[in-house]
């Protein structure tokens, strides 16, 4: 069977490949209690261990008893309005509900944005390292993701000078993430403003993945790129801060001129986001739910403080402490030459699942690993103890 050429431009999602390998080890003798095995500690997937808020789960139980028809392609008006109010409360920013498009996860949002904006012959500038699926959404739109190497000194983010130097007649825009997966680092506000200003001046588009933005731990960051102008495209999600990973719900904030195009694509590709998820997500914005999410954010900050200090003590250096999200981007080169082989070693010898740098970019991927501290403190402490045994 002849496959479309675009398939060859999409690499496997190695996070998920590693997850499959971890599942195989977890089902075998190394994790069999009867044989003296240990449970698998999964610090590889970016999934908070909290789950949906109690009010959201309760709402789902009630909603499931009634009708759940298709919604508008851009989502429930009530949910778009709730998100609009949240921007006022959280960021002191008025966003018209008509600019908000509810999507089947942030992934669908990124796909819709890329299909609406990019085409064959376009290139999109992105930082290296970055979340692999973001560049694959660009490739799936037949455009070319162009990764620009970053450094710890630049917080693993691009700056305006780098974007300006890399810009060509084929460049259509930039796709950034703040805070970033895999590094947990944000773009400094003045740097982001400079990038957006340059891109605007040359007629390009700035797309910012903000799915971890509510999980910011540093007052110097944590503000939305949408304050830089109505031409910014922002991608967000109910998966991380709101803990609704499997509910597949996200949203876009769009420039007014882009709304109709995204709606037309959404009508044809998705019909609508999941109705049950949308209706239940309204409960995310109740005061008790917001209080719960903020309590969880404080817990994640405590986990960050613990794990970054512990990894540095082990010689698994985290050069830039994450100011958001729940990832530590660590340099393993003091102990091992190849992060892919080290990930397999940890599965077999320590029953720990981490993610090697192979997924996230082309610059020294063998040197880097990502650890997700979205798991419990008990898991993190046990993982550190096992890592110490392996590295001894």
C-alpha positions as a Python dict, from the first residue, in 0.01 Angstrom:
ca = {
    (1, 'X'): (0, 0, 0),
    (2, 'X'): (138, 341, -99),
    (3, 'X'): (132, 588, 188),
    (4, 'X'): (120, 966, 166),
    (5, 'X'): (463, 1126, 168),
    (6, 'X'): (375, 1331, 475),
    (7, 'X'): (382, 1014, 685),
    (8, 'X'): (757, 991, 628),
    (9, 'X'): (798, 1340, 773),
    (10, 'X'): (633, 1239, 1101),
    (11, 'X'): (864, 1058, 1341),
    (12, 'X'): (731, 826, 1610),
    (13, 'X'): (631, 993, 1935),
    (14, 'X'): (911, 845, 2142),
    (15, 'X'): (746, 942, 2471),
    (16, 'X'): (472, 694, 2384),
    (17, 'X'): (719, 437, 2254),
    (18, 'X'): (898, 455, 2587),
    (19, 'X'): (563, 425, 2763),
    (20, 'X'): (495, 102, 2574),
    (21, 'X'): (835, -33, 2679),
    (22, 'X'): (762, 64, 3039),
    (23, 'X'): (429, -118, 3024),
    (24, 'X'): (604, -433, 2902),
    (25, 'X'): (856, -419, 3186),
    (26, 'X'): (578, -347, 3437),
    (27, 'X'): (393, -658, 3323),
    (28, 'X'): (701, -879, 3357),
    (29, 'X'): (899, -1042, 3638),
    (30, 'X'): (1095, -727, 3727),
    (31, 'X'): (774, -576, 3863),
    (32, 'X'): (611, -895, 3993),
    (33, 'X'): (579, -869, 4374),
    (34, 'X'): (571, -1248, 4400),
    (35, 'X'): (920, -1258, 4252),
    (36, 'X'): (1052, -972, 4460),
    (37, 'X'): (990, -717, 4187),
    (38, 'X'): (926, -346, 4235),
    (39, 'X'): (647, -132, 4099),
    (40, 'X'): (722, 82, 3795),
    (41, 'X'): (766, 453, 3870),
    (42, 'X'): (644, 646, 3569),
    (43, 'X'): (805, 988, 3541),
    (44, 'X'): (792, 994, 3164),
    (45, 'X'): (444, 1115, 3064),
    (46, 'X'): (321, 1467, 3129),
    (47, 'X'): (4, 1372, 3311),
    (48, 'X'): (-81, 1519, 3653),
    (49, 'X'): (-164, 1256, 3912),
    (50, 'X'): (-454, 1460, 4053),
    (51, 'X'): (-719, 1398, 3788),
    (52, 'X'): (-1023, 1616, 3730),
    (53, 'X'): (-1155, 1831, 4013),
    (54, 'X'): (-1435, 1681, 4227),
    (55, 'X'): (-1690, 1929, 4092),
    (56, 'X'): (-1605, 1830, 3736),
    (57, 'X'): (-1644, 1458, 3808),
    (58, 'X'): (-1973, 1523, 3986),
    (59, 'X'): (-2095, 1730, 3693),
    (60, 'X'): (-2015, 1449, 3451),
    (61, 'X'): (-2230, 1206, 3649),
    (62, 'X'): (-2528, 1439, 3627),
    (63, 'X'): (-2477, 1533, 3263),
    (64, 'X'): (-2442, 1173, 3145),
    (65, 'X'): (-2806, 1110, 3242),
    (66, 'X'): (-2935, 1370, 2996),
    (67, 'X'): (-2900, 1454, 2627),
    (68, 'X'): (-2551, 1519, 2492),
    (69, 'X'): (-2598, 1637, 2132),
    (70, 'X'): (-2344, 1795, 1901),
    (71, 'X'): (-2244, 2146, 2002),
    (72, 'X'): (-2137, 2429, 1777),
    (73, 'X'): (-1810, 2352, 1600),
    (74, 'X'): (-1639, 2621, 1807),
    (75, 'X'): (-1785, 2485, 2129),
    (76, 'X'): (-2053, 2555, 2385),
    (77, 'X'): (-2122, 2929, 2409),
    (78, 'X'): (-2139, 2897, 2789),
    (79, 'X'): (-1789, 2745, 2800),
    (80, 'X'): (-1644, 3009, 2569),
    (81, 'X'): (-1795, 3273, 2796),
    (82, 'X'): (-1655, 3103, 3108),
    (83, 'X'): (-1306, 3100, 2958),
    (84, 'X'): (-1347, 3467, 2865),
    (85, 'X'): (-1430, 3551, 3227),
    (86, 'X'): (-1131, 3343, 3344),
    (87, 'X'): (-895, 3559, 3137),
    (88, 'X'): (-1030, 3864, 3316),
    (89, 'X'): (-994, 3704, 3659),
    (90, 'X'): (-655, 3543, 3596),
    (91, 'X'): (-480, 3789, 3367),
    (92, 'X'): (-691, 4107, 3388),
    (93, 'X'): (-743, 4074, 3013),
    (94, 'X'): (-1069, 4106, 2822),
    (95, 'X'): (-1099, 3843, 2548),
    (96, 'X'): (-1424, 3835, 2351),
    (97, 'X'): (-1588, 3489, 2371),
    (98, 'X'): (-1625, 3501, 1992),
    (99, 'X'): (-1245, 3477, 1960),
    (100, 'X'): (-1234, 3154, 2166),
    (101, 'X'): (-1260, 2820, 1987),
    (102, 'X'): (-1307, 2507, 2199),
    (103, 'X'): (-1113, 2213, 2052),
    (104, 'X'): (-1073, 1840, 2104),
    (105, 'X'): (-762, 1890, 2313),
    (106, 'X'): (-477, 2134, 2254),
    (107, 'X'): (-357, 1890, 1988),
    (108, 'X'): (-665, 1955, 1777),
    (109, 'X'): (-621, 2325, 1842),
    (110, 'X'): (-265, 2319, 1710),
    (111, 'X'): (-371, 2115, 1410),
    (112, 'X'): (-648, 2361, 1326),
    (113, 'X'): (-417, 2660, 1368),
    (114, 'X'): (-148, 2504, 1149),
    (115, 'X'): (-393, 2404, 878),
    (116, 'X'): (-543, 2752, 875),
    (117, 'X'): (-209, 2934, 863),
    (118, 'X'): (58, 2721, 695),
    (119, 'X'): (97, 2539, 365),
    (120, 'X'): (355, 2381, 137),
    (121, 'X'): (654, 2606, 88),
    (122, 'X'): (612, 2778, 425),
    (123, 'X'): (859, 2736, 706),
    (124, 'X'): (788, 2790, 1074),
    (125, 'X'): (1061, 2878, 1324),
    (126, 'X'): (1066, 2684, 1649),
    (127, 'X'): (1308, 2639, 1940),
    (128, 'X'): (1523, 2330, 1979),
    (129, 'X'): (1436, 2159, 2213),
    (130, 'X'): (1059, 2165, 2178),
    (131, 'X'): (757, 1939, 2213),
    (132, 'X'): (776, 1697, 1917),
    (133, 'X'): (408, 1701, 1824),
    (134, 'X'): (419, 2077, 1771),
    (135, 'X'): (665, 2043, 1487),
    (136, 'X'): (475, 1744, 1351),
    (137, 'X'): (155, 1951, 1331),
    (138, 'X'): (348, 2193, 1112),
    (139, 'X'): (475, 1906, 896),
    (140, 'X'): (125, 1756, 871),
    (141, 'X'): (12, 2088, 720),
    (142, 'X'): (283, 2029, 453),
    (143, 'X'): (491, 2318, 587),
    (144, 'X'): (847, 2287, 717),
    (145, 'X'): (932, 2319, 1087),
    (146, 'X'): (1275, 2479, 1121),
    (147, 'X'): (1431, 2421, 1462),
    (148, 'X'): (1675, 2681, 1592),
    (149, 'X'): (1921, 2566, 1860),
    (150, 'X'): (1885, 2728, 2201),
    (151, 'X'): (2100, 2729, 2513),
    (152, 'X'): (2067, 2726, 2888),
    (153, 'X'): (2183, 3088, 2889),
    (154, 'X'): (1875, 3179, 2684),
    (155, 'X'): (1650, 2962, 2902),
    (156, 'X'): (1619, 2718, 2608),
    (157, 'X'): (1403, 2977, 2431),
    (158, 'X'): (1442, 3187, 2117),
    (159, 'X'): (1508, 3559, 2120),
    (160, 'X'): (1426, 3827, 1866),
    (161, 'X'): (1780, 3849, 1728),
    (162, 'X'): (1780, 3478, 1654),
    (163, 'X'): (1438, 3496, 1489),
    (164, 'X'): (1540, 3800, 1285),
    (165, 'X'): (1859, 3632, 1163),
    (166, 'X'): (1681, 3309, 1071),
    (167, 'X'): (1387, 3474, 891),
    (168, 'X'): (1373, 3416, 516),
    (169, 'X'): (1127, 3486, 237),
    (170, 'X'): (977, 3141, 305),
    (171, 'X'): (922, 3199, 677),
    (172, 'X'): (556, 3230, 769),
    (173, 'X'): (577, 3254, 1147),
    (174, 'X'): (703, 3127, 1480),
    (175, 'X'): (560, 2856, 1703),
    (176, 'X'): (673, 2905, 2062),
    (177, 'X'): (583, 2747, 2397),
    (178, 'X'): (588, 2928, 2730),
    (179, 'X'): (631, 2749, 2964),
    (180, 'X'): (798, 2490, 2748),
    (181, 'X'): (777, 2116, 2727),
    (182, 'X'): (1040, 1968, 2784),
    (183, 'X'): (1230, 2236, 2976),
    (184, 'X'): (962, 2396, 3195),
    (185, 'X'): (1111, 2737, 3112),
    (186, 'X'): (922, 3046, 3000),
    (187, 'X'): (1012, 3325, 2763),
    (188, 'X'): (1092, 3650, 2942),
    (189, 'X'): (809, 3900, 2876),
    (190, 'X'): (1034, 4158, 2709),
    (191, 'X'): (1188, 3891, 2486),
    (192, 'X'): (848, 3761, 2382),
    (193, 'X'): (732, 4116, 2308),
    (194, 'X'): (1039, 4174, 2088),
    (195, 'X'): (977, 3851, 1896),
    (196, 'X'): (608, 3924, 1842),
    (197, 'X'): (686, 4280, 1735),
    (198, 'X'): (939, 4168, 1474),
    (199, 'X'): (712, 3894, 1340),
    (200, 'X'): (426, 4143, 1312),
    (201, 'X'): (646, 4392, 1127),
    (202, 'X'): (742, 4136, 862),
    (203, 'X'): (385, 4012, 815),
    (204, 'X'): (423, 3680, 995),
    (205, 'X'): (220, 3512, 1267),
    (206, 'X'): (311, 3431, 1627),
    (207, 'X'): (159, 3114, 1771),
    (208, 'X'): (222, 3048, 2140),
    (209, 'X'): (154, 2717, 2313),
    (210, 'X'): (34, 2826, 2659),
    (211, 'X'): (-103, 2496, 2787),
    (212, 'X'): (122, 2512, 3095),
    (213, 'X'): (78, 2884, 3155),
    (214, 'X'): (-151, 2850, 3459),
    (215, 'X'): (116, 2626, 3615),
    (216, 'X'): (364, 2909, 3659),
    (217, 'X'): (569, 2936, 3978),
    (218, 'X'): (758, 3262, 3920),
    (219, 'X'): (601, 3607, 3929),
    (220, 'X'): (848, 3721, 3661),
    (221, 'X'): (668, 3498, 3414),
    (222, 'X'): (318, 3357, 3396),
    (223, 'X'): (145, 3629, 3193),
    (224, 'X'): (-28, 3551, 2866),
    (225, 'X'): (116, 3643, 2526),
    (226, 'X'): (-232, 3761, 2431),
    (227, 'X'): (-154, 4093, 2599),
    (228, 'X'): (85, 4164, 2311),
    (229, 'X'): (-197, 4215, 2061),
    (230, 'X'): (-506, 4068, 1898),
    (231, 'X'): (-292, 3907, 1625),
    (232, 'X'): (-139, 3650, 1864),
    (233, 'X'): (-267, 3292, 1838),
    (234, 'X'): (-274, 3122, 2179),
    (235, 'X'): (-323, 2749, 2236),
    (236, 'X'): (-445, 2626, 2573),
    (237, 'X'): (-578, 2309, 2733),
    (238, 'X'): (-787, 2158, 3009),
    (239, 'X'): (-532, 1876, 3047),
    (240, 'X'): (-261, 2020, 3269),
    (241, 'X'): (-375, 2288, 3517),
    (242, 'X'): (-732, 2158, 3508),
    (243, 'X'): (-625, 1789, 3525),
    (244, 'X'): (-852, 1665, 3245),
    (245, 'X'): (-601, 1476, 3027),
    (246, 'X'): (-825, 1200, 2891),
    (247, 'X'): (-1123, 1430, 2844),
    (248, 'X'): (-959, 1574, 2530),
    (249, 'X'): (-1052, 1937, 2563),
    (250, 'X'): (-860, 2252, 2480),
    (251, 'X'): (-909, 2592, 2325),
    (252, 'X'): (-765, 2850, 2092),
    (253, 'X'): (-775, 3226, 2125),
    (254, 'X'): (-772, 3358, 1770),
    (255, 'X'): (-730, 3687, 1589),
    (256, 'X'): (-1079, 3793, 1475),
    (257, 'X'): (-987, 3741, 1109),
    (258, 'X'): (-895, 3377, 1173),
    (259, 'X'): (-1212, 3264, 1352),
    (260, 'X'): (-1422, 3183, 1043),
    (261, 'X'): (-1142, 2982, 881),
    (262, 'X'): (-1085, 2774, 1195),
    (263, 'X'): (-1459, 2721, 1233),
    (264, 'X'): (-1486, 2589, 877),
    (265, 'X'): (-1198, 2348, 934),
    (266, 'X'): (-1338, 2237, 1270),
    (267, 'X'): (-1682, 2170, 1122),
    (268, 'X'): (-1532, 1932, 869),
    (269, 'X'): (-1257, 1768, 1072),
    (270, 'X'): (-1419, 1730, 1414),
    (271, 'X'): (-1785, 1841, 1394),
    (272, 'X'): (-1742, 1954, 1756),
    (273, 'X'): (-1535, 1889, 2067),
    (274, 'X'): (-1665, 1618, 2307),
    (275, 'X'): (-1997, 1740, 2442),
    (276, 'X'): (-1971, 1562, 2778),
    (277, 'X'): (-1627, 1708, 2839),
    (278, 'X'): (-1740, 2058, 2749),
    (279, 'X'): (-2043, 2049, 2975),
    (280, 'X'): (-1845, 1909, 3268),
    (281, 'X'): (-1563, 2160, 3215),
    (282, 'X'): (-1795, 2443, 3312),
    (283, 'X'): (-1741, 2326, 3670),
    (284, 'X'): (-1368, 2404, 3636),
    (285, 'X'): (-1446, 2770, 3687),
    (286, 'X'): (-1640, 2734, 4011),
    (287, 'X'): (-1458, 2896, 4307),
    (288, 'X'): (-1400, 2564, 4484),
    (289, 'X'): (-1245, 2417, 4170),
    (290, 'X'): (-1012, 2712, 4116),
    (291, 'X'): (-907, 2687, 4482),
    (292, 'X'): (-830, 2317, 4428),
    (293, 'X'): (-625, 2387, 4117),
    (294, 'X'): (-424, 2649, 4303),
    (295, 'X'): (-362, 2402, 4588),
    (296, 'X'): (-229, 2155, 4330),
    (297, 'X'): (-8, 2420, 4173),
    (298, 'X'): (151, 2477, 4515),
    (299, 'X'): (212, 2103, 4550),
    (300, 'X'): (375, 2088, 4209),
    (301, 'X'): (601, 2375, 4309),
    (302, 'X'): (708, 2180, 4618),
    (303, 'X'): (781, 1876, 4401),
    (304, 'X'): (983, 2093, 4164),
    (305, 'X'): (1194, 2231, 4447),
    (306, 'X'): (1262, 1882, 4576),
    (307, 'X'): (1342, 1707, 4251),
    (308, 'X'): (1562, 1979, 4097),
    (309, 'X'): (1780, 1990, 4409),
    (310, 'X'): (1795, 1609, 4423),
    (311, 'X'): (1888, 1571, 4056),
    (312, 'X'): (2162, 1831, 4083),
    (313, 'X'): (2296, 1648, 4390),
    (314, 'X'): (2308, 1326, 4184),
    (315, 'X'): (2504, 1493, 3906),
    (316, 'X'): (2203, 1492, 3674),
    (317, 'X'): (2234, 1865, 3625),
    (318, 'X'): (1925, 2078, 3561),
    (319, 'X'): (2089, 2392, 3414),
    (320, 'X'): (1773, 2607, 3420),
    (321, 'X'): (1527, 2545, 3705),
    (322, 'X'): (1177, 2518, 3556),
    (323, 'X'): (961, 2820, 3632),
    (324, 'X'): (644, 2644, 3515),
    (325, 'X'): (490, 2317, 3395),
    (326, 'X'): (615, 1998, 3565),
    (327, 'X'): (932, 1897, 3382),
    (328, 'X'): (1300, 1892, 3471),
    (329, 'X'): (1535, 1897, 3169),
    (330, 'X'): (1851, 1732, 3291),
    (331, 'X'): (2198, 1678, 3153),
    (332, 'X'): (2304, 1315, 3203),
    (333, 'X'): (2645, 1341, 3036),
    (334, 'X'): (2835, 1327, 3366),
    (335, 'X'): (2713, 968, 3408),
    (336, 'X'): (2611, 825, 3070),
    (337, 'X'): (2684, 904, 2701),
    (338, 'X'): (2342, 814, 2556),
    (339, 'X'): (2007, 908, 2706),
    (340, 'X'): (1814, 651, 2498),
    (341, 'X'): (2030, 367, 2631),
    (342, 'X'): (2012, 517, 2981),
    (343, 'X'): (1632, 523, 2964),
    (344, 'X'): (1630, 152, 2883),
    (345, 'X'): (1883, 85, 3160),
    (346, 'X'): (1659, 259, 3411),
    (347, 'X'): (1361, 52, 3302),
    (348, 'X'): (1553, -272, 3341),
    (349, 'X'): (1764, -193, 3647),
    (350, 'X'): (1558, 53, 3848),
    (351, 'X'): (1203, 25, 3711),
    (352, 'X'): (1191, 399, 3645),
    (353, 'X'): (1045, 541, 3324),
    (354, 'X'): (1202, 868, 3204),
    (355, 'X'): (1197, 1027, 2859),
    (356, 'X'): (1520, 1053, 2656),
    (357, 'X'): (1601, 1368, 2462),
    (358, 'X'): (1551, 1199, 2126),
    (359, 'X'): (1194, 1329, 2107),
    (360, 'X'): (1262, 1694, 2159),
    (361, 'X'): (1518, 1813, 1907),
    (362, 'X'): (1833, 1760, 1711),
    (363, 'X'): (2087, 1934, 1937),
    (364, 'X'): (2269, 1675, 2151),
    (365, 'X'): (1959, 1462, 2219),
    (366, 'X'): (2176, 1188, 2369),
    (367, 'X'): (2284, 1432, 2641),
    (368, 'X'): (1940, 1521, 2773),
    (369, 'X'): (1652, 1355, 2954),
    (370, 'X'): (1315, 1485, 3068),
    (371, 'X'): (1169, 1395, 3405),
    (372, 'X'): (806, 1470, 3480),
    (373, 'X'): (741, 1562, 3843),
    (374, 'X'): (364, 1534, 3795),
    (375, 'X'): (373, 1218, 4008),
    (376, 'X'): (348, 1205, 4385),
    (377, 'X'): (623, 1311, 4622),
    (378, 'X'): (649, 948, 4735),
    (379, 'X'): (721, 846, 4376),
    (380, 'X'): (982, 1117, 4337),
    (381, 'X'): (1160, 1026, 4659),
    (382, 'X'): (1162, 657, 4571),
    (383, 'X'): (1290, 738, 4221),
    (384, 'X'): (1577, 942, 4364),
    (385, 'X'): (1673, 653, 4591),
    (386, 'X'): (1677, 412, 4298),
    (387, 'X'): (1870, 655, 4078),
    (388, 'X'): (2132, 686, 4351),
    (389, 'X'): (2172, 305, 4347),
    (390, 'X'): (2213, 294, 3968),
    (391, 'X'): (2461, 581, 3958),
    (392, 'X'): (2671, 464, 4253),
}
